XYZ file of C-alpha atoms in Angstrom:
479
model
C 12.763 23.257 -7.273
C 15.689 21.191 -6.866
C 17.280 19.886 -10.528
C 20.428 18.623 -11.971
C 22.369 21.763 -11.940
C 22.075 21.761 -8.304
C 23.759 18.430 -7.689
C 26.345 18.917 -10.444
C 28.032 21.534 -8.156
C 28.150 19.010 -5.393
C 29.245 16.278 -6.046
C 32.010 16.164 -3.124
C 29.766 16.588 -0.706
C 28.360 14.101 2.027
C 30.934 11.893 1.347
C 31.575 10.993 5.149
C 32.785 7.367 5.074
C 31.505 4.276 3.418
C 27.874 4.482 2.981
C 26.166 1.509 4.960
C 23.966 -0.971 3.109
C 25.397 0.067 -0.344
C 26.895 -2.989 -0.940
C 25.397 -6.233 -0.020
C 28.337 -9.405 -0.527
C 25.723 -11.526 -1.637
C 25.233 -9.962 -4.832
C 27.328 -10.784 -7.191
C 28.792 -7.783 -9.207
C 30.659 -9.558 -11.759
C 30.408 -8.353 -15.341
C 27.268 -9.218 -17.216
C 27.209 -11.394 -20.273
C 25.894 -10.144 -23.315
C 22.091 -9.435 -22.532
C 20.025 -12.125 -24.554
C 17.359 -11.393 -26.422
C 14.532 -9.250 -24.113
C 11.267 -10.537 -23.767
C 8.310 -9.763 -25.339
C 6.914 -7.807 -22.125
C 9.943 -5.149 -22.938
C 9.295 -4.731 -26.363
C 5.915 -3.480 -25.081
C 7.635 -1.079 -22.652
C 9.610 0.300 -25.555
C 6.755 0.894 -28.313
C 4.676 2.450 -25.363
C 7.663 4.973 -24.426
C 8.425 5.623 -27.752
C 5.133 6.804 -28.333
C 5.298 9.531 -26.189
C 7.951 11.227 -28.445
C 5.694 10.398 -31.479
C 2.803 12.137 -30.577
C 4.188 14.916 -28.754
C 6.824 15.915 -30.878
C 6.169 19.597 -32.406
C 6.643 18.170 -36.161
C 7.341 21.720 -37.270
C 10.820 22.638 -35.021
C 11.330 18.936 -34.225
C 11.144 19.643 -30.217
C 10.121 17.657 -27.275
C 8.343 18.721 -24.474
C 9.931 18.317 -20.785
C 6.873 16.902 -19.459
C 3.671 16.173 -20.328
C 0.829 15.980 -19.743
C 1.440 19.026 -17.893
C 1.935 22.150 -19.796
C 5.753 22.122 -20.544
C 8.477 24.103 -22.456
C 10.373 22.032 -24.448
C 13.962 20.482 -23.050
C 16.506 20.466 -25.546
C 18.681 17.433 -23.866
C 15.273 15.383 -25.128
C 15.066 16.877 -28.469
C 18.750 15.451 -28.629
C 17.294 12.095 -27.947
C 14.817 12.465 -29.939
C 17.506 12.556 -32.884
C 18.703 8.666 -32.262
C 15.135 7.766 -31.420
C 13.637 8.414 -34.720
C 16.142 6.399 -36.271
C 15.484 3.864 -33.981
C 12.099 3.317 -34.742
C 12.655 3.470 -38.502
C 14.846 0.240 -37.647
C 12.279 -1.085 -35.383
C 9.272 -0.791 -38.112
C 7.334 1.545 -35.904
C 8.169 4.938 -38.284
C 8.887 5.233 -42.251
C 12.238 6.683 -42.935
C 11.144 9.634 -44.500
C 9.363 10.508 -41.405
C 12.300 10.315 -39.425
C 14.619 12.581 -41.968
C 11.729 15.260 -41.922
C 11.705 15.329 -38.004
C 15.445 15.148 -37.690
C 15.548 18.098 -40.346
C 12.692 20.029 -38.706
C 15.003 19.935 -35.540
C 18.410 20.836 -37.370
C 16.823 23.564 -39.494
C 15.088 25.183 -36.136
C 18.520 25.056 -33.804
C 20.725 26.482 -37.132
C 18.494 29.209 -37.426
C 17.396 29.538 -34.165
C 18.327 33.212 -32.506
C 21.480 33.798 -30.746
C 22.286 36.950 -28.157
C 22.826 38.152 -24.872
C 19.780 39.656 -24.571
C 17.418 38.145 -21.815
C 14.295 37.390 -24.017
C 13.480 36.350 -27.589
C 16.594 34.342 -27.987
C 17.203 30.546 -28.296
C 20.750 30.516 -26.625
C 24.226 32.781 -27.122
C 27.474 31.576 -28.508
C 26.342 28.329 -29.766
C 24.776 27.081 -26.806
C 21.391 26.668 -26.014
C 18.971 27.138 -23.171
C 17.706 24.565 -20.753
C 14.411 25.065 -21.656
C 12.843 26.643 -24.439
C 9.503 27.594 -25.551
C 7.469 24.771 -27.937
C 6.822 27.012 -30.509
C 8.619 29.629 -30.667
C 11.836 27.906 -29.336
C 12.990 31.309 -27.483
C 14.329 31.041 -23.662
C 11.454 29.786 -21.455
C 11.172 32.172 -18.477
C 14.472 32.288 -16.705
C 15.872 29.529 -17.946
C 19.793 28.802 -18.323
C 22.216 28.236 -20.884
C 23.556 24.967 -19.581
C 26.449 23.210 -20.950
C 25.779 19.668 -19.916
C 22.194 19.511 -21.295
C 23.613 21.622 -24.503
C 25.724 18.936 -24.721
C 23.325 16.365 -24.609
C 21.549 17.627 -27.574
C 25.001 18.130 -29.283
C 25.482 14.331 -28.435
C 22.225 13.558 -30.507
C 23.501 15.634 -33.748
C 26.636 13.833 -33.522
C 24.201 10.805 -33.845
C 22.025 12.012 -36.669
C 25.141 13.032 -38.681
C 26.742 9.684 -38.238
C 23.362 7.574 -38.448
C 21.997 9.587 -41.428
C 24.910 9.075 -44.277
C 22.804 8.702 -47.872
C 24.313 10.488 -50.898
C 21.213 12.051 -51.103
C 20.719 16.313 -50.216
C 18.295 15.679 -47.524
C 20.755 13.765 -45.473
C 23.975 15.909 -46.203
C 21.854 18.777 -44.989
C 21.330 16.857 -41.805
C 25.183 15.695 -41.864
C 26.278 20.076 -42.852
C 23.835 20.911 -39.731
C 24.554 18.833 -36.841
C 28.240 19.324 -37.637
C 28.529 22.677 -37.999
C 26.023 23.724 -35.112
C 28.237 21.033 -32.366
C 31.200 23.099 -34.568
C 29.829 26.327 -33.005
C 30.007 26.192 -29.233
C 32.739 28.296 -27.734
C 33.871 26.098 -25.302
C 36.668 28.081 -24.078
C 34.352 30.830 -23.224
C 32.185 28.559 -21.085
C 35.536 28.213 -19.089
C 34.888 31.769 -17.994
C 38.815 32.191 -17.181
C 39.216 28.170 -15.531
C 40.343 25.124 -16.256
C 36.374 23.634 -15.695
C 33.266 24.193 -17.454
C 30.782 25.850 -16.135
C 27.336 24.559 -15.285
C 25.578 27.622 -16.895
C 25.153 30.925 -17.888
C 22.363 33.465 -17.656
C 21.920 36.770 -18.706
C 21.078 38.294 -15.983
C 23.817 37.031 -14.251
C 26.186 35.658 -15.846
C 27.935 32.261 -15.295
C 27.576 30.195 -12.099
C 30.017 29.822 -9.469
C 29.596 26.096 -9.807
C 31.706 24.312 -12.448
C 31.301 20.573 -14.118
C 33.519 18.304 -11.868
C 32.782 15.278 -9.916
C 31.503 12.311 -11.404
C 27.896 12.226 -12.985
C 26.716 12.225 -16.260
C 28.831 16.103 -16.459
C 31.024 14.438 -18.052
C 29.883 14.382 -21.805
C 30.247 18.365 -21.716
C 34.201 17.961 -20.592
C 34.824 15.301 -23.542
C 32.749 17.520 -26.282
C 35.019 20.497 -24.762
C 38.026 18.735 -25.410
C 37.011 17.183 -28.953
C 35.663 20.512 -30.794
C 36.506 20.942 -34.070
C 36.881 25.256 -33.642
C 36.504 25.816 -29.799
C 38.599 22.722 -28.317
C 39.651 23.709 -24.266
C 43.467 23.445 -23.248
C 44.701 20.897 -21.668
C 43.916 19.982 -18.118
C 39.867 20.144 -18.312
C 39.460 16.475 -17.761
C 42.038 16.337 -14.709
C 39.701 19.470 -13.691
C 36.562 17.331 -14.414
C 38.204 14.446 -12.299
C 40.187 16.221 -9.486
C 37.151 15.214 -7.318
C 37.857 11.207 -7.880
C 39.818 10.624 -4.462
C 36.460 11.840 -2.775
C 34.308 9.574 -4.439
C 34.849 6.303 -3.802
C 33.228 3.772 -2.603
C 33.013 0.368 -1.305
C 35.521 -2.312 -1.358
C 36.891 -5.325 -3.995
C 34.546 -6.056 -6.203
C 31.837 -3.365 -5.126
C 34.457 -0.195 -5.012
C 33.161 2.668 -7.530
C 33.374 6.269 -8.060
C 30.052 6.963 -6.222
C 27.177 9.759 -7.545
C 23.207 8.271 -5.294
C 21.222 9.517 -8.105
C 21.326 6.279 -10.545
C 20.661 8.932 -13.488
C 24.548 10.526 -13.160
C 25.695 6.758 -13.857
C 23.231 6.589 -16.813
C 22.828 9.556 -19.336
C 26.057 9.719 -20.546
C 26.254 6.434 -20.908
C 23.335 6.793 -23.818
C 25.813 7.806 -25.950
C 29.365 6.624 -25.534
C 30.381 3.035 -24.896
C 32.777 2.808 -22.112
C 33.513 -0.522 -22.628
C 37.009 -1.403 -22.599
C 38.201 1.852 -22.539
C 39.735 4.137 -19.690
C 41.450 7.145 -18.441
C 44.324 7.263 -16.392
C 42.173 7.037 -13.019
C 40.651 3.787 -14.166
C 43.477 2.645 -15.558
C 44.817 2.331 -11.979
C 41.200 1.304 -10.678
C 41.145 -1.772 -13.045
C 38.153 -1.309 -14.705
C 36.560 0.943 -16.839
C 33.349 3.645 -16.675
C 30.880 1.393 -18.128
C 31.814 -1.593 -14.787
C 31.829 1.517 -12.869
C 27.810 1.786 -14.009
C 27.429 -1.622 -13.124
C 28.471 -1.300 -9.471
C 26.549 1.419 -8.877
C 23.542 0.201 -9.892
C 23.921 -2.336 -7.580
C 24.566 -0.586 -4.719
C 21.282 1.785 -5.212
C 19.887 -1.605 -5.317
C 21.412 -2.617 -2.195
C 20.946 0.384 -0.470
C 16.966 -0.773 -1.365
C 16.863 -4.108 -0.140
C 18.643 -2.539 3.125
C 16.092 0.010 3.169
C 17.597 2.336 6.297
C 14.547 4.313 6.365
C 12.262 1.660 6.520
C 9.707 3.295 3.630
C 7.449 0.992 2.573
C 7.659 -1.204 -0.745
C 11.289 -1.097 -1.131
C 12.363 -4.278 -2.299
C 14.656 -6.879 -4.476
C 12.496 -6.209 -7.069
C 10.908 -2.402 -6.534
C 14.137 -0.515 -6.444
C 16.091 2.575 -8.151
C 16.518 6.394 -6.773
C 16.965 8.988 -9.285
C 15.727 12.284 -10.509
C 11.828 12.006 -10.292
C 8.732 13.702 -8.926
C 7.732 13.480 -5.783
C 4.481 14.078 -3.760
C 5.570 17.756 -2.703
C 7.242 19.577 -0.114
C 5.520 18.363 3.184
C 6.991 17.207 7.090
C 4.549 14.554 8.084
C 5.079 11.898 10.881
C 5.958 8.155 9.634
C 6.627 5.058 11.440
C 7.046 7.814 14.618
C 9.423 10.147 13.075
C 8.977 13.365 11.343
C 10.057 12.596 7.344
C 10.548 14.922 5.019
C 9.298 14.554 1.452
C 9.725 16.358 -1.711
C 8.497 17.055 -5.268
C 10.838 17.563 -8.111
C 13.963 16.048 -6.745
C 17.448 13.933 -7.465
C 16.910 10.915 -4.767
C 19.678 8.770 -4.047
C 21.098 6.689 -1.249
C 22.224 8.089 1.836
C 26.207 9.081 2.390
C 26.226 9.324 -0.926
C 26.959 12.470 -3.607
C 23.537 13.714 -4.267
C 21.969 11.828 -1.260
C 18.351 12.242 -0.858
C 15.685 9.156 -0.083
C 11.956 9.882 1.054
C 10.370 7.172 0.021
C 10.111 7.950 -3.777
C 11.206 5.116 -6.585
C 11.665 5.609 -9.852
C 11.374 2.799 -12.602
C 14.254 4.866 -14.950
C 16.026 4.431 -11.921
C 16.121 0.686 -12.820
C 15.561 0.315 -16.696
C 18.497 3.009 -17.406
C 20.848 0.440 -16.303
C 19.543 -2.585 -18.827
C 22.422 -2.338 -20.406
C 24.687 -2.998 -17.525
C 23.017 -5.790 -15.219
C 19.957 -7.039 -17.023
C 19.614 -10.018 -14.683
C 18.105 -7.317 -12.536
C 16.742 -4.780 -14.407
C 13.732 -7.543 -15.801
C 12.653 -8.392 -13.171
C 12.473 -4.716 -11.602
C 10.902 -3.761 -14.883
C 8.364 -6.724 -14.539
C 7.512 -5.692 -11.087
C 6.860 -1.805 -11.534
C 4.217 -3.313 -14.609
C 2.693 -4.616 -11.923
C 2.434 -1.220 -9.949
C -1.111 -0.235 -9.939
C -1.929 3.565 -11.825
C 2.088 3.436 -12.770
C 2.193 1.966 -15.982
C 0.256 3.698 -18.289
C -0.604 5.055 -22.248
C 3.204 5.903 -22.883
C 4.473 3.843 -20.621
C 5.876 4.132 -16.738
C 5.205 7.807 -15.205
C 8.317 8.968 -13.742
C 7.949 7.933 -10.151
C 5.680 6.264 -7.552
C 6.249 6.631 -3.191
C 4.334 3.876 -1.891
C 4.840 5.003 1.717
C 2.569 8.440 0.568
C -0.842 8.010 2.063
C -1.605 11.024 3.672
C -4.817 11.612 2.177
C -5.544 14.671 4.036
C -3.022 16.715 2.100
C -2.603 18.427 -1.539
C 0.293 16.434 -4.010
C 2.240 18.927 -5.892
C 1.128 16.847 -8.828
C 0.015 13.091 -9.592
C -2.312 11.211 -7.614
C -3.201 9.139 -4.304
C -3.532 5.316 -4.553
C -4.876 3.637 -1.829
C -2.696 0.402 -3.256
C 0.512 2.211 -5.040
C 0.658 5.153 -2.650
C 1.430 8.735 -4.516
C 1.971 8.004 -7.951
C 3.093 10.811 -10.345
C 1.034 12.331 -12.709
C 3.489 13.081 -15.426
C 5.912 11.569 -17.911
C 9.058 12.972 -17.897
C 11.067 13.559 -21.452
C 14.430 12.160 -20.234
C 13.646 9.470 -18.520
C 11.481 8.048 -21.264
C 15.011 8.686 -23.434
C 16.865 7.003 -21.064
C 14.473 4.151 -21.006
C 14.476 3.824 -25.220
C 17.899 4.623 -25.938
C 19.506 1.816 -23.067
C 17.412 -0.468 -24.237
C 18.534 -0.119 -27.963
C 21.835 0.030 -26.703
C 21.472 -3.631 -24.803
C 19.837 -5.228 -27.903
C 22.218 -4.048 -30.718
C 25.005 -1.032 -29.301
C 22.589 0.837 -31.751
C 23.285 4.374 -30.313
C 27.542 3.335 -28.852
C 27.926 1.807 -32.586
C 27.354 4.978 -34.602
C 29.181 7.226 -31.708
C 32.541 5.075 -31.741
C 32.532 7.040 -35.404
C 32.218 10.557 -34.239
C 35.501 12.369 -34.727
C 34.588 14.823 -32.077
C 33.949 12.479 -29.351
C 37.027 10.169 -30.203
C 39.181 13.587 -30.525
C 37.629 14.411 -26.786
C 38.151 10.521 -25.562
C 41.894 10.564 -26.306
C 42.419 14.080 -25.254
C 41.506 13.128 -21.886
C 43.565 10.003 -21.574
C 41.011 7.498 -22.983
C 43.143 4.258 -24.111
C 42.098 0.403 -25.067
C 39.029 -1.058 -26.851
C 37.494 0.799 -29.425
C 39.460 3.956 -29.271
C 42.324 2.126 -30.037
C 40.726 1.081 -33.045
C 40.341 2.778 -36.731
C 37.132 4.401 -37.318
C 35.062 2.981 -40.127
């Protein structure tokens, strides 16, 4: 199965030249205005997502399954969301506070305690990191799962929220506040250097850490800046210039449409959850003249271009019906299409062509287009109206995480999901992150809910200015 940590590693290559139909002049990529209020239809999108981390949530050890309804170990880059959703909700009126503090605690109290070793079984993670993929209830390392740094980081990101977010006088919330801070405090950064100036991707027992490190640009980048902004384990110098030595590789397009270039719209997206690149930039941007969160913009519209192009002439690619991205997929299978042998997949990062992470057969994704409300709205609604529209997609917890309308082969076995004779394959699963990505955006576009209470962190505005971030808010005193 091809996953993240596959694509972080390789992120300079395919980058051959300026990818063809990623940039159509006629869109206009000028920065948005402050969304306006969404309509009512996306509130419904919202309570129906949400729901899927209410009533799948294991209340005792606060975690979140990967997947469901497939049997799934729990991911622990979701439980992280999980820990600005819950407050989210409170704010929304869909959960009572004191729910929210007893799942956010249930989730601190499990990862504080949780066991830590080198040993290959029976442990949660080793040296204050955390496997991949844990087991629901017992919260030890799901088969041969890795310690990975980005998606330990991810759940680090979502402590730094809850100890921000949750700041009552009260013992319940300083215990959340002592927790988060002094788990994130734990992480030996330096040894997930192994000896470089990058991070590594990950770490396993049985083999130790990959060859791969955490450069490029993708969503990688939260586990440079919580490197560079811990509190006991802070890197030297020079991780972020390792993180960005890449850059010169990367871009793409011209004037208005030039960005630093990852296909899979998710790389532009997750870190973006939880820092507010607005206004601020590094020393590469600084020349670029613009910042990361523009950057996001861009992008999106060029995986939207790179749609309405449509090179491989799949079916149901559109204005509207757009967005490659980690997904499902149908399942590994050569099968003739408009008189060519395709090849399609099943668990797989999709993204335009001649692009890092390139990979397009067929499959959208609505994440794809939602995770980027926060940057062009005045095409994410309508791509969100559309895939409601999608019959068999939208469902009891909202949009399953992908649909290939050019999929009819009804002679053969899907790895998972279903055949529609209207929608084509549709999958058969939600998937954890991209339901975060969905929530989380969106509260970011109505209110900076999750970007407000980060600007605060200490450890991500000690890891912002390490790496060269100036302007905006990091300019700015911390409330």
């Amino acid at each position: 199965m091809l996953d993240r940590r596959t694509f972080l590693a390789n992120t300079s290559f395919g980058l051959a030249g300026l990818a063809s139909g990623c940039a159509d002049p006629a869109i206009p990529v000028t920065p948005s205005p402050k969304p306006p209020a969404l309509p009512d239809f996306y509130e419904e999108i919202e309570y129906r997502t949400f729901r899927y981390f209410r009533d799948t949530v294991n209340a005792a050890n606060g975690l979140i399954p990967d997947r469901w309804p497939s049997p799934s170990a729990a991911n622990i880059a979701a439980v992280g969301a999980a820990l600005a959703i819950w407050p989210m909700a409170v704010e929304r009126g869909w959960i009572s506070r004191d729910l929210a503090l007893t799942l956010t605690r249930a989730a601190l109290r499990f990862f504080d305690e949780a066991p830590q070793g080198e040993g290959p079984s029976g442990m949660s993670g080793h040296r204050g990191f955390f496997y991949r993929l844990i087991d629901m209830k017992s919260g030890a390392r799901y088969k041969k799962a890795e310690i990975s740094s980005v998606d330990t980081a991810s759940l680090h990101l979502g402590m730094l929220f809850a100890a921000g977010w949750w700041s009552g006088d009260n013992e319940d919330e300083q215990e959340v506040r002592r927790r988060a801070t002094d788990i994130v405090d734990r992480a030996e950064w330096l040894w997930f250097q192994n000896g470089s100036a990058e991070i590594s991707q990950s770490w396993r027992p049985e083999g130790g850490f990959a060859r791969s490190g955490v450069i490029g640009y993708n969503e990688g980048l939260t586990a440079v800046l919580l490197a560079l902004g811990s509190a006991r384990h802070a890197v030297e110098d020079g991780a972020w210039e390792a993180w960005s030595a890449p850059y010169p590789r990367l871009w793409r397009g011209e004037g208005e449409t030039r960005h630093l270039a990852y296909g899979p719209l998710c790389g532009h997206q997750l870190g973006h959850m939880w820092i507010d690149f607005r206004g601020i930039r590094d020393t590469v941007m600084r020349g670029a003249g613009f910042d990361y969160f523009e950057n996001s913009r861009r992008a999106t519209y060029a995986n939207r271009a790179y749609c309405i192009a449509n090179p491989m002439r799949w079916d149901g690619y559109s204005a509207d019906l757009w967005g490659l991205t980690a997904s499902d997929g149908p399942g590994a299978f050569q099968l003739p299409f408009k008189g060519e042998t395709r090849t399609f997949h099943g668990y797989a990062r999709r993204g335009p062509l001649d692009l890092p992470g390139e990979r397009d057969d067929g499959t959208l994704s609505p994440a794809a287009s939602l995770g980027s409300l926060p940057f062009a709205p005045e095409i994410v609604l309508p791509a969100a109206k559309a895939f409601m529209a999608v019959p068999g997609l939208y469902r009891e917890y909202g949009f399953l995480n992908g649909y290939n309308p050019s999929f009819r082969f009804t002679d053969r076995k899907v790895e998972t999901g279903n055949l529609n004779l209207q929608s084509g394959w549709v999958a058969g699963d939600y998937l954890a992150l991209t339901q975060a990505l969905i929530l989380v955006q969106a509260a970011n576009a109505r209110s900076d809910f999750v970007w407000k209470i980060m600007r605060r962190s200490p450890v991500l505005r000690r890891g912002l200015t390490r790496a060269g971030f100036t302007g905006g808010w990091i300019q700015q005193k911390s409330d």
